[in-house]
């Protein structure tokens, strides 16, 4: 059986990307064929190098619109023939043109129980709102901001008096475990 080819896109530290690369190393279902980032200095690039996964640093040209930027990204990704695009802290909206190229094959993890707290700071917004429970959501990506069909969610309770830093750290650890688990199930369903 051919392994599904995953391209990860990420903008930051890359703990989720690392968890996915570690899972893929021993997976019979998937391999990570490249890691792309829109941020030159993103730690995720170093993590990819550690796993000997090819990297793409894709920077915006002066005055370039989102569509053209994404079409250039598609061209670079083409070299790796990805079956799935997995967003792991990719802090940029994908254009309709990009999504069309990978229709139904782009997924994302978001740090809240969507539809609550979409946007750039899921944990921050949930913490400020004094929620009793929080969590993360894995969903298909559509043209909206964190609006695509939900695949799976994992909840966790807030601990009374917990600092924001500890809350976020706990959430991220849960994400790191949850994302590979959900990918494993999802890819089995799509065999
Ligand atoms: C994660 O919390 C992820 O859910 C979030 O960015 C963080 C990336 O951490 N994504 C979003 O907020 C997307 N809207 P990481 O770089 O350590 O994986």
Short mmCIF file of C-alpha atoms and ligand atoms in Angstrom, two decimals:
data_model
loop_
_atom_site.label_atom_id
_atom_site.label_comp_id
_atom_site.label_asym_id
_atom_site.label_seq_id
_atom_site.Cartn_x
_atom_site.Cartn_y
_atom_site.Cartn_z
CA UNK A 1 0.00 0.00 0.00
CA UNK A 2 1.28 3.44 -0.90
CA UNK A 3 1.72 5.78 2.02
CA UNK A 4 -0.26 9.01 1.94
CA UNK A 5 2.00 11.97 1.32
CA UNK A 6 1.62 14.77 3.84
CA UNK A 7 2.87 18.33 3.41
CA UNK A 8 2.86 20.32 6.64
CA UNK A 9 2.50 24.10 6.64
CA UNK A 10 3.49 25.95 9.80
CA UNK A 11 4.52 29.43 10.88
CA UNK A 12 5.96 29.02 14.34
CA UNK A 13 7.49 26.75 16.92
CA UNK A 14 6.27 23.58 15.27
CA UNK A 15 5.48 21.33 18.22
CA UNK A 16 2.53 19.89 16.29
CA UNK A 17 4.63 19.48 13.17
CA UNK A 18 7.21 17.63 15.24
CA UNK A 19 4.57 15.34 16.73
CA UNK A 20 3.30 14.54 13.24
CA UNK A 21 6.80 13.89 11.88
CA UNK A 22 7.54 11.61 14.84
CA UNK A 23 4.30 9.70 14.32
CA UNK A 24 4.86 9.41 10.56
CA UNK A 25 8.31 7.90 11.09
CA UNK A 26 6.70 4.71 12.34
CA UNK A 27 3.40 4.93 10.48
CA UNK A 28 2.45 2.51 7.74
CA UNK A 29 -0.14 4.99 6.48
CA UNK A 30 1.67 8.26 5.95
CA UNK A 31 4.92 10.04 5.34
CA UNK A 32 5.75 13.70 5.72
CA UNK A 33 7.16 14.77 2.36
CA UNK A 34 7.88 18.40 3.16
CA UNK A 35 7.40 21.20 5.67
CA UNK A 36 6.61 24.65 4.36
CA UNK A 37 6.69 27.92 6.25
CA UNK A 38 5.86 31.53 5.53
CA UNK A 39 8.31 32.59 8.27
CA UNK A 40 12.03 32.38 7.52
CA UNK A 41 13.15 32.07 11.13
CA UNK A 42 10.41 29.70 12.29
CA UNK A 43 11.67 27.00 14.64
CA UNK A 44 9.60 24.46 12.71
CA UNK A 45 12.23 24.59 9.94
CA UNK A 46 14.92 23.40 12.37
CA UNK A 47 12.63 20.65 13.59
CA UNK A 48 12.02 19.48 10.01
CA UNK A 49 15.76 19.41 9.34
CA UNK A 50 16.24 17.23 12.41
CA UNK A 51 13.79 14.73 10.88
CA UNK A 52 15.51 15.11 7.51
CA UNK A 53 12.26 16.33 5.97
CA UNK A 54 12.71 18.77 3.04
CA UNK A 55 11.71 22.35 3.80
CA UNK A 56 10.15 25.15 1.80
CA UNK A 57 10.50 28.72 2.99
CA UNK A 58 7.94 30.66 1.06
CA UNK A 59 8.05 34.42 1.48
CA UNK A 60 5.72 37.05 0.15
CA UNK A 61 7.03 39.32 -2.59
CA UNK A 62 6.48 43.06 -2.31
CA UNK A 63 2.84 43.93 -3.14
CA UNK A 64 2.01 40.32 -3.95
CA UNK A 65 -1.62 39.34 -3.37
CA UNK A 66 -2.67 36.26 -1.47
CA UNK A 67 -3.77 34.41 -4.59
CA UNK A 68 -0.45 34.80 -6.40
CA UNK A 69 1.47 33.98 -3.25
CA UNK A 70 -0.52 30.78 -2.81
CA UNK A 71 -0.24 29.80 -6.48
CA UNK A 72 3.55 30.07 -6.20
CA UNK A 73 3.33 27.91 -3.06
CA UNK A 74 1.28 25.32 -5.00
CA UNK A 75 4.02 25.19 -7.63
CA UNK A 76 6.66 24.52 -4.98
CA UNK A 77 4.50 21.88 -3.30
CA UNK A 78 3.91 20.15 -6.63
CA UNK A 79 7.48 18.84 -6.54
CA UNK A 80 6.50 16.73 -3.50
CA UNK A 81 3.11 15.51 -4.84
CA UNK A 82 1.30 15.81 -1.51
CA UNK A 83 -2.01 14.01 -0.99
CA UNK A 84 -2.82 15.99 2.15
CA UNK A 85 -1.97 19.47 3.37
CA UNK A 86 -1.78 19.56 7.15
CA UNK A 87 -1.75 22.97 8.81
CA UNK A 88 0.06 23.07 12.12
CA UNK A 89 0.08 26.61 13.42
CA UNK A 90 -0.02 28.10 9.92
CA UNK A 91 -1.11 31.64 10.72
CA UNK A 92 -2.32 32.64 7.30
CA UNK A 93 -5.62 32.24 5.48
CA UNK A 94 -5.40 30.07 2.38
CA UNK A 95 -6.84 31.49 -0.82
CA UNK A 96 -9.75 29.83 -2.67
CA UNK A 97 -7.32 28.96 -5.49
CA UNK A 98 -5.08 27.01 -3.12
CA UNK A 99 -8.03 25.19 -1.56
CA UNK A 100 -9.35 24.26 -5.00
CA UNK A 101 -6.05 22.59 -5.87
CA UNK A 102 -6.27 20.41 -2.75
CA UNK A 103 -10.04 20.14 -2.49
CA UNK A 104 -11.17 18.43 0.72
CA UNK A 105 -7.57 17.53 1.55
CA UNK A 106 -6.53 20.43 3.77
CA UNK A 107 -6.87 20.08 7.53
CA UNK A 108 -6.05 22.30 10.47
CA UNK A 109 -5.81 22.20 14.24
CA UNK A 110 -7.25 25.10 16.18
CA UNK A 111 -6.73 25.77 19.89
CA UNK A 112 -10.37 26.06 20.97
CA UNK A 113 -13.61 24.15 20.86
CA UNK A 114 -14.85 25.62 17.59
CA UNK A 115 -17.12 27.36 16.76
CA UNK A 116 -16.09 29.12 19.98
CA UNK A 117 -13.06 31.40 19.77
CA UNK A 118 -11.91 31.27 16.14
CA UNK A 119 -9.02 33.49 15.11
CA UNK A 120 -5.46 34.11 16.10
CA UNK A 121 -5.53 33.51 19.84
CA UNK A 122 -7.87 30.64 20.71
CA UNK A 123 -6.34 29.85 24.11
CA UNK A 124 -6.00 33.52 25.03
CA UNK A 125 -9.61 34.29 24.16
CA UNK A 126 -10.92 31.22 26.02
CA UNK A 127 -8.84 32.03 29.11
CA UNK A 128 -10.00 35.66 29.14
CA UNK A 129 -13.60 34.50 28.83
CA UNK A 130 -13.17 32.39 31.99
CA UNK A 131 -14.42 29.22 30.34
CA UNK A 132 -14.92 26.08 32.42
CA UNK A 133 -13.64 23.80 29.68
CA UNK A 134 -11.49 24.35 26.65
CA UNK A 135 -9.90 22.12 24.06
CA UNK A 136 -8.76 21.85 20.49
CA UNK A 137 -10.48 21.16 17.19
CA UNK A 138 -9.26 19.42 14.05
CA UNK A 139 -11.23 20.45 11.01
CA UNK A 140 -11.26 20.57 7.24
CA UNK A 141 -10.22 23.96 5.93
CA UNK A 142 -12.60 26.07 3.91
CA UNK A 143 -12.39 29.69 2.83
CA UNK A 144 -13.47 31.09 6.20
CA UNK A 145 -11.47 31.65 9.33
CA UNK A 146 -11.66 28.34 11.27
CA UNK A 147 -15.09 27.55 9.84
CA UNK A 148 -14.64 24.26 7.97
CA UNK A 149 -16.37 20.97 8.89
CA UNK A 150 -15.19 19.57 12.21
CA UNK A 151 -13.41 16.19 12.20
CA UNK A 152 -12.72 15.79 15.93
CA UNK A 153 -12.45 17.73 19.17
CA UNK A 154 -10.72 17.05 22.45
CA UNK A 155 -11.86 18.82 25.60
CA UNK A 156 -10.08 19.55 28.83
CA UNK A 157 -11.20 21.28 32.00
CA UNK A 158 -9.57 24.41 33.28
CA UNK A 159 -7.84 23.99 36.63
CA UNK A 160 -8.90 26.56 39.19
CA UNK A 161 -6.23 29.25 39.59
CA UNK A 162 -4.14 27.90 36.67
CA UNK A 163 -1.96 30.55 35.02
CA UNK A 164 -2.47 31.28 31.34
CA UNK A 165 1.01 29.92 30.55
CA UNK A 166 0.25 26.59 32.24
CA UNK A 167 -3.16 26.38 30.59
CA UNK A 168 -1.67 26.96 27.15
CA UNK A 169 1.19 24.52 27.76
CA UNK A 170 -1.27 21.84 28.80
CA UNK A 171 -3.43 22.53 25.75
CA UNK A 172 -0.48 22.30 23.38
CA UNK A 173 0.62 18.95 24.84
CA UNK A 174 -2.89 17.65 24.27
CA UNK A 175 -2.80 18.92 20.67
CA UNK A 176 0.54 17.18 20.09
CA UNK A 177 -0.97 13.86 21.12
CA UNK A 178 -4.34 14.40 19.47
CA UNK A 179 -3.24 15.49 15.97
CA UNK A 180 -1.36 12.26 15.07
CA UNK A 181 -4.18 10.16 16.57
CA UNK A 182 -6.77 11.89 14.40
CA UNK A 183 -4.57 11.71 11.29
CA UNK A 184 -4.16 7.98 11.80
CA UNK A 185 -7.95 7.51 11.94
CA UNK A 186 -8.66 9.91 9.10
CA UNK A 187 -6.16 8.30 6.73
CA UNK A 188 -7.54 4.85 7.51
CA UNK A 189 -11.00 6.11 6.53
CA UNK A 190 -9.64 7.44 3.25
CA UNK A 191 -7.80 4.28 2.16
C1 LIG B 1 -1.18 25.62 18.20
O1 LIG B 1 -1.77 25.92 19.43
C2 LIG B 1 -2.24 25.58 17.10
O2 LIG B 1 -3.46 25.03 17.51
C3 LIG B 1 -2.38 27.06 16.81
O3 LIG B 1 -1.07 27.55 16.82
C4 LIG B 1 -0.29 26.78 17.74
C5 LIG B 1 0.93 26.29 17.01
O4 LIG B 1 1.82 25.66 17.89
N1 LIG B 1 -3.05 27.30 15.56
C6 LIG B 1 -3.89 28.30 15.36
O5 LIG B 1 -4.15 29.13 16.21
C7 LIG B 1 -4.52 28.33 13.99
N2 LIG B 1 -5.62 29.25 13.94
P1 LIG B 1 3.04 24.81 17.33
O6 LIG B 1 3.77 25.71 16.33
O7 LIG B 1 3.90 24.52 18.52
O8 LIG B 1 2.49 23.59 16.67
#
